[in-house]
Amino acid sequence: MSDCNMNLTKIQSLPVIETPWKYAFFVDVTFEEYEHFAKAKSLLEIMSEDFRVLGEYKNALLG
């Protein structure tokens, strides 16, 4: 995440019920520029077996 100028604010892992020894990871990140997020998404799609974005939200504190 740091290579894409992103801050990892939360990470959670849960076992995949149907597959022993396999885990799903859920992460929250913050970033300054959307291009950095797009780059990270592209890399994670290549590196992971199943990658999904569950939501994208603008930081209300930044306006």
CSV table of C-alpha atoms in Angstrom, one decimal:
chain,number,residue,atom,x,y,z
A,1,MET,CA,0.0,0.0,0.0
A,2,SER,CA,2.8,2.4,0.8
A,3,ASP,CA,4.2,2.0,-2.8
A,4,CYS,CA,0.9,3.5,-4.0
A,5,ASN,CA,1.0,6.3,-1.5
A,6,MET,CA,-1.9,4.8,0.5
A,7,ASN,CA,-2.5,4.5,4.2
A,8,LEU,CA,-3.8,1.2,5.5
A,9,THR,CA,-6.2,2.1,8.3
A,10,LYS,CA,-7.7,-1.3,9.1
A,11,ILE,CA,-7.2,-4.9,8.2
A,12,GLN,CA,-9.3,-7.9,9.1
A,13,SER,CA,-9.0,-11.6,8.1
A,14,LEU,CA,-11.7,-14.2,8.2
A,15,PRO,CA,-11.5,-17.9,7.3
A,16,VAL,CA,-13.3,-18.9,4.1
A,17,ILE,CA,-15.8,-21.4,5.4
A,18,GLU,CA,-15.9,-23.6,2.3
A,19,THR,CA,-12.1,-23.9,2.0
A,20,PRO,CA,-9.9,-25.0,4.9
A,21,TRP,CA,-6.7,-22.9,5.4
A,22,LYS,CA,-7.9,-20.1,3.1
A,23,TYR,CA,-8.7,-16.6,4.4
A,24,ALA,CA,-10.4,-13.5,3.1
A,25,PHE,CA,-8.9,-10.1,4.0
A,26,PHE,CA,-10.8,-6.9,4.3
A,27,VAL,CA,-8.9,-3.6,4.4
A,28,ASP,CA,-9.7,0.1,4.7
A,29,VAL,CA,-7.3,2.5,3.1
A,30,THR,CA,-7.1,6.3,2.7
A,31,PHE,CA,-5.4,8.1,-0.2
A,32,GLU,CA,-4.8,11.6,-1.5
A,33,GLU,CA,-5.2,11.0,-5.3
A,34,TYR,CA,-7.5,8.6,-7.0
A,35,GLU,CA,-4.8,7.6,-9.5
A,36,HIS,CA,-2.9,6.1,-6.6
A,37,PHE,CA,-6.0,4.0,-5.6
A,38,ALA,CA,-6.5,3.0,-9.2
A,39,LYS,CA,-2.9,1.8,-9.4
A,40,ALA,CA,-3.2,-0.2,-6.2
A,41,LYS,CA,-6.5,-1.8,-7.5
A,42,SER,CA,-4.7,-2.9,-10.7
A,43,LEU,CA,-1.9,-4.5,-8.7
A,44,LEU,CA,-4.2,-6.2,-6.2
A,45,GLU,CA,-6.3,-7.7,-9.0
A,46,ILE,CA,-3.2,-9.3,-10.5
A,47,MET,CA,-1.9,-10.5,-7.1
A,48,SER,CA,-5.1,-11.9,-5.6
A,49,GLU,CA,-7.4,-14.8,-6.5
A,50,ASP,CA,-10.6,-12.8,-5.9
A,51,PHE,CA,-10.5,-9.1,-5.5
A,52,ARG,CA,-13.5,-6.9,-4.9
A,53,VAL,CA,-14.0,-3.2,-3.9
A,54,LEU,CA,-16.9,-3.1,-1.4
A,55,GLY,CA,-17.2,0.7,-1.5
A,56,GLU,CA,-15.5,4.0,-2.2
A,57,TYR,CA,-16.2,7.0,-0.1
A,58,LYS,CA,-15.0,10.6,-0.1
A,59,ASN,CA,-13.5,11.8,3.1
A,60,ALA,CA,-16.0,14.3,4.6
A,61,LEU,CA,-13.2,16.0,6.6
A,62,LEU,CA,-11.4,17.0,3.4
A,63,GLY,CA,-14.4,18.6,1.8
